[in-house]
XYZ file of N, CA and C in Angstrom:
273
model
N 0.841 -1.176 0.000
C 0.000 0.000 0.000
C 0.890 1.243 0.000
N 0.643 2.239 -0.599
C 1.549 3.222 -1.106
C 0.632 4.359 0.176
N -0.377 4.515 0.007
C -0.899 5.932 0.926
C -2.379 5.084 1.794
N -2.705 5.592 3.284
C -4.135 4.804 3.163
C -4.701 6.474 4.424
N -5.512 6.850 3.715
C -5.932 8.331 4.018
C -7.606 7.607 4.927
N -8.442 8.437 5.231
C -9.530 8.431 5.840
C -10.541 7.819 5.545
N -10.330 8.669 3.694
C -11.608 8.023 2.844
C -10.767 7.803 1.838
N -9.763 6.981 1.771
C -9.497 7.066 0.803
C -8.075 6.136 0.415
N -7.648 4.992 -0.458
C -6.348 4.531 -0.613
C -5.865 4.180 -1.584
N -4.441 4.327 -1.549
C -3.739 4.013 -2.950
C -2.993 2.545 -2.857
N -3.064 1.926 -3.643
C -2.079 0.814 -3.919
C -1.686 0.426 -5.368
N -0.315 -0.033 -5.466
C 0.257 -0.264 -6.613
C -0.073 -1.613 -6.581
N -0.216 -2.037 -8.284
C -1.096 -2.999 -8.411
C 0.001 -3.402 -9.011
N 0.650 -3.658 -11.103
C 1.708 -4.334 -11.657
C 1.899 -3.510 -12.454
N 3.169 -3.543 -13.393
C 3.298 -3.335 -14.274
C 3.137 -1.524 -14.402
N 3.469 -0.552 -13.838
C 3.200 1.072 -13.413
C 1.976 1.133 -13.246
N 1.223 0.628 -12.994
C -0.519 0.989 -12.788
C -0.483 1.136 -11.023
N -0.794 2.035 -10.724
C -1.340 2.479 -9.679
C -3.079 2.115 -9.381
N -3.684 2.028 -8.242
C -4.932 2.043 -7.860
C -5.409 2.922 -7.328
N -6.137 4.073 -7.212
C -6.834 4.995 -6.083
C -8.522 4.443 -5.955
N -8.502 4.188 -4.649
C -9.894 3.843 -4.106
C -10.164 4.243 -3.207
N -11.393 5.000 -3.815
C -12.384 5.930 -2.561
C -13.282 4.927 -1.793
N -13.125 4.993 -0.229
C -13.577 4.060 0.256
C -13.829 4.946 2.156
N -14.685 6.089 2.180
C -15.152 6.714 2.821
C -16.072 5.598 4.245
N -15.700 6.192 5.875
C -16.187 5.763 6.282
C -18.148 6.063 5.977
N -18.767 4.873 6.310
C -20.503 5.323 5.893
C -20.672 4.356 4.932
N -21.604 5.029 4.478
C -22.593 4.049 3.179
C -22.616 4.919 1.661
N -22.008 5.861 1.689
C -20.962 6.536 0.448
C -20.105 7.289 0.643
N -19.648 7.305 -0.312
C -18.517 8.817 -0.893
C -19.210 10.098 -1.049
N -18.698 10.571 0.067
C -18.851 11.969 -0.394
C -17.409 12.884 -0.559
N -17.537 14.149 -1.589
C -16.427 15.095 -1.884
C -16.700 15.945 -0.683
N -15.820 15.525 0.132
C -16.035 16.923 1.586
C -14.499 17.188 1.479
N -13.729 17.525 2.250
C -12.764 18.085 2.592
C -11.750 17.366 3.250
N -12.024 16.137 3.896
C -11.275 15.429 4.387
C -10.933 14.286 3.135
N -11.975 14.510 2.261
C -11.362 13.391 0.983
C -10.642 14.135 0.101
N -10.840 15.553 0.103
C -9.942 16.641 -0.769
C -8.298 16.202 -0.223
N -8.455 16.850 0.956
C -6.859 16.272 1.458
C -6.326 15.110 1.634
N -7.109 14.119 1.482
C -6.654 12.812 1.341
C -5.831 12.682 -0.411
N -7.018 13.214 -0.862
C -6.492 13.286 -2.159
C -5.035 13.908 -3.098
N -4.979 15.062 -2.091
C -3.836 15.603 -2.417
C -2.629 14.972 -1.704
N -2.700 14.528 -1.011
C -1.737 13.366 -0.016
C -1.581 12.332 -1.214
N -1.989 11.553 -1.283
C -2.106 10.509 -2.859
C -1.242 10.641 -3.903
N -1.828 12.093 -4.297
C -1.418 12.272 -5.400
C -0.043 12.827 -5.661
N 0.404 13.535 -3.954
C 1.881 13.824 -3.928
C 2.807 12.536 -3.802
N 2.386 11.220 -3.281
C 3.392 10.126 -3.511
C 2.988 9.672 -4.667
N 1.994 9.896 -5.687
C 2.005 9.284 -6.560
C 3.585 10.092 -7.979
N 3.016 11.244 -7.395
C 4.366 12.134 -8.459
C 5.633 11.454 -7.543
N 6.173 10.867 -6.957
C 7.531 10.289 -6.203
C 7.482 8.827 -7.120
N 6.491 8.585 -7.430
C 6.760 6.939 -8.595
C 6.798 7.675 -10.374
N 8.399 7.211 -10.105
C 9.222 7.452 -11.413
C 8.205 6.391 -12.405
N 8.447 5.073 -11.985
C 7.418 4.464 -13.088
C 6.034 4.609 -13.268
N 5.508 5.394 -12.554
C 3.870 5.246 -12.787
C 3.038 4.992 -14.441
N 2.640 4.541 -14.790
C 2.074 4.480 -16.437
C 0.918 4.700 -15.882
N 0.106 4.621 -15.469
C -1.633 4.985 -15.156
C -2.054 4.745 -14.142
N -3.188 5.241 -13.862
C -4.059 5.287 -12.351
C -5.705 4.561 -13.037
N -5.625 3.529 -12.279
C -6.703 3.140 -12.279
C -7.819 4.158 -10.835
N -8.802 4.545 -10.995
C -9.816 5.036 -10.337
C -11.104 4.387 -10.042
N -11.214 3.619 -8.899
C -12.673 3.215 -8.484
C -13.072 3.332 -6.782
N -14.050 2.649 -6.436
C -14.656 2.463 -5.309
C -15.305 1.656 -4.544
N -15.199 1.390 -3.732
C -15.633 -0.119 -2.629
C -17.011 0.311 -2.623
N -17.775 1.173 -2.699
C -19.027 1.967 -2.426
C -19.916 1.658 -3.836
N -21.526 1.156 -3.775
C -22.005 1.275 -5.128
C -21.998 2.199 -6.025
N -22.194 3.389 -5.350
C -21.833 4.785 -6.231
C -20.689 5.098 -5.911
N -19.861 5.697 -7.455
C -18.759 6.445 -6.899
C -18.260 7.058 -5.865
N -18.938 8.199 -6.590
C -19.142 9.821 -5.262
C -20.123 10.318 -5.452
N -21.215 10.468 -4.524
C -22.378 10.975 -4.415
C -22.541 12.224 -4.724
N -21.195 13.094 -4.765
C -21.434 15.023 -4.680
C -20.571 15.305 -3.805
N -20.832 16.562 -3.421
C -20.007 17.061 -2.694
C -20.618 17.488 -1.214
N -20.023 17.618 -0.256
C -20.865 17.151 0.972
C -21.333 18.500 1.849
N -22.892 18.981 1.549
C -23.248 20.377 2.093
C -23.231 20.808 3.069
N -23.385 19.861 4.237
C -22.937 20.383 5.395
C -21.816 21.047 5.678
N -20.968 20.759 4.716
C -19.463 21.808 4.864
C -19.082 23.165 4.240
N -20.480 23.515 3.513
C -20.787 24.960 2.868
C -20.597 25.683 3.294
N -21.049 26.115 4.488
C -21.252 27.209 5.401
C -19.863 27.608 6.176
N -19.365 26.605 6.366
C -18.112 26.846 6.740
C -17.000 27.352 5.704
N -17.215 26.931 4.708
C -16.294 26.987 3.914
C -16.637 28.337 3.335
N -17.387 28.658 3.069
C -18.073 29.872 2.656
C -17.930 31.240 3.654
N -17.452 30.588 5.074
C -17.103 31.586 6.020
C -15.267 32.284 5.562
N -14.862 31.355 5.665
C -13.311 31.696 5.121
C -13.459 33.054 4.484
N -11.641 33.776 4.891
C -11.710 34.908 3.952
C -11.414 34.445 2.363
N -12.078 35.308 1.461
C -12.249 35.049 0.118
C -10.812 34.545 -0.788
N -9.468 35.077 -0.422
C -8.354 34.683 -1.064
C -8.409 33.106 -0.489
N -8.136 32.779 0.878
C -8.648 31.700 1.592
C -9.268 30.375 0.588
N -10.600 31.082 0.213
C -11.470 29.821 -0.856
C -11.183 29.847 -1.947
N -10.617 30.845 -2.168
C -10.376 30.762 -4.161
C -8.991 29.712 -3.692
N -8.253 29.902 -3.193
C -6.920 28.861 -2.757
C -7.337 27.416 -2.852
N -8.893 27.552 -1.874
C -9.018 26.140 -1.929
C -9.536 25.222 -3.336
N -10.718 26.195 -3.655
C -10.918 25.893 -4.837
C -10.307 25.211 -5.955
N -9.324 26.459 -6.256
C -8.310 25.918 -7.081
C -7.702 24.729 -6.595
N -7.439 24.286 -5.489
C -6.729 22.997 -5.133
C -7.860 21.884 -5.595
N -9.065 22.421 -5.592
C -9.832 21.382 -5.843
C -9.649 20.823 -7.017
């Protein structure tokens, strides 16, 4: 296993193929913020594999990702404005 985040893990499978699987505690995936930074965690050891050839993308969950998760609006929406455009863009 290369990364194993909250909601979220990577493992190298054969041949440069990488795996990322969203696998959120609950009964789906949701895009909140703790899978954002999981994500960017991932994806920084994934740039450290010289061989990588592709990323496979799936999920232990019947649906992918359900959306993005609203209860975290309000908060996020509180931030000062340079603040969210930062995050945004990371998104």
């Amino acid at each position: 296993m290369l990364y194993k985040g909250d909601t979220l893990y990577l493992d190298w499978l054969e041949d440069g193929i990488a795996e990322l699987v969203f696998d959120a505690p609950g009964s789906v995936n949701k895009l909140d913020t703790a899978t954002v930074a999981s994500l960017g965690h991932a994806l920084d050891v994934l740039e450290k594999q010289s061989d990588l050839k592709g990323l496979l993308l799936r999920s232990e969950k019947a649906a992918f990702i359900v959306g993005a998760d609203i209860t975290e609006f309000l908060s996020l929406f509180l931030v000062p404005e340079e603040q969210l455009s930062q995050w945004l863009h990371f998104c």
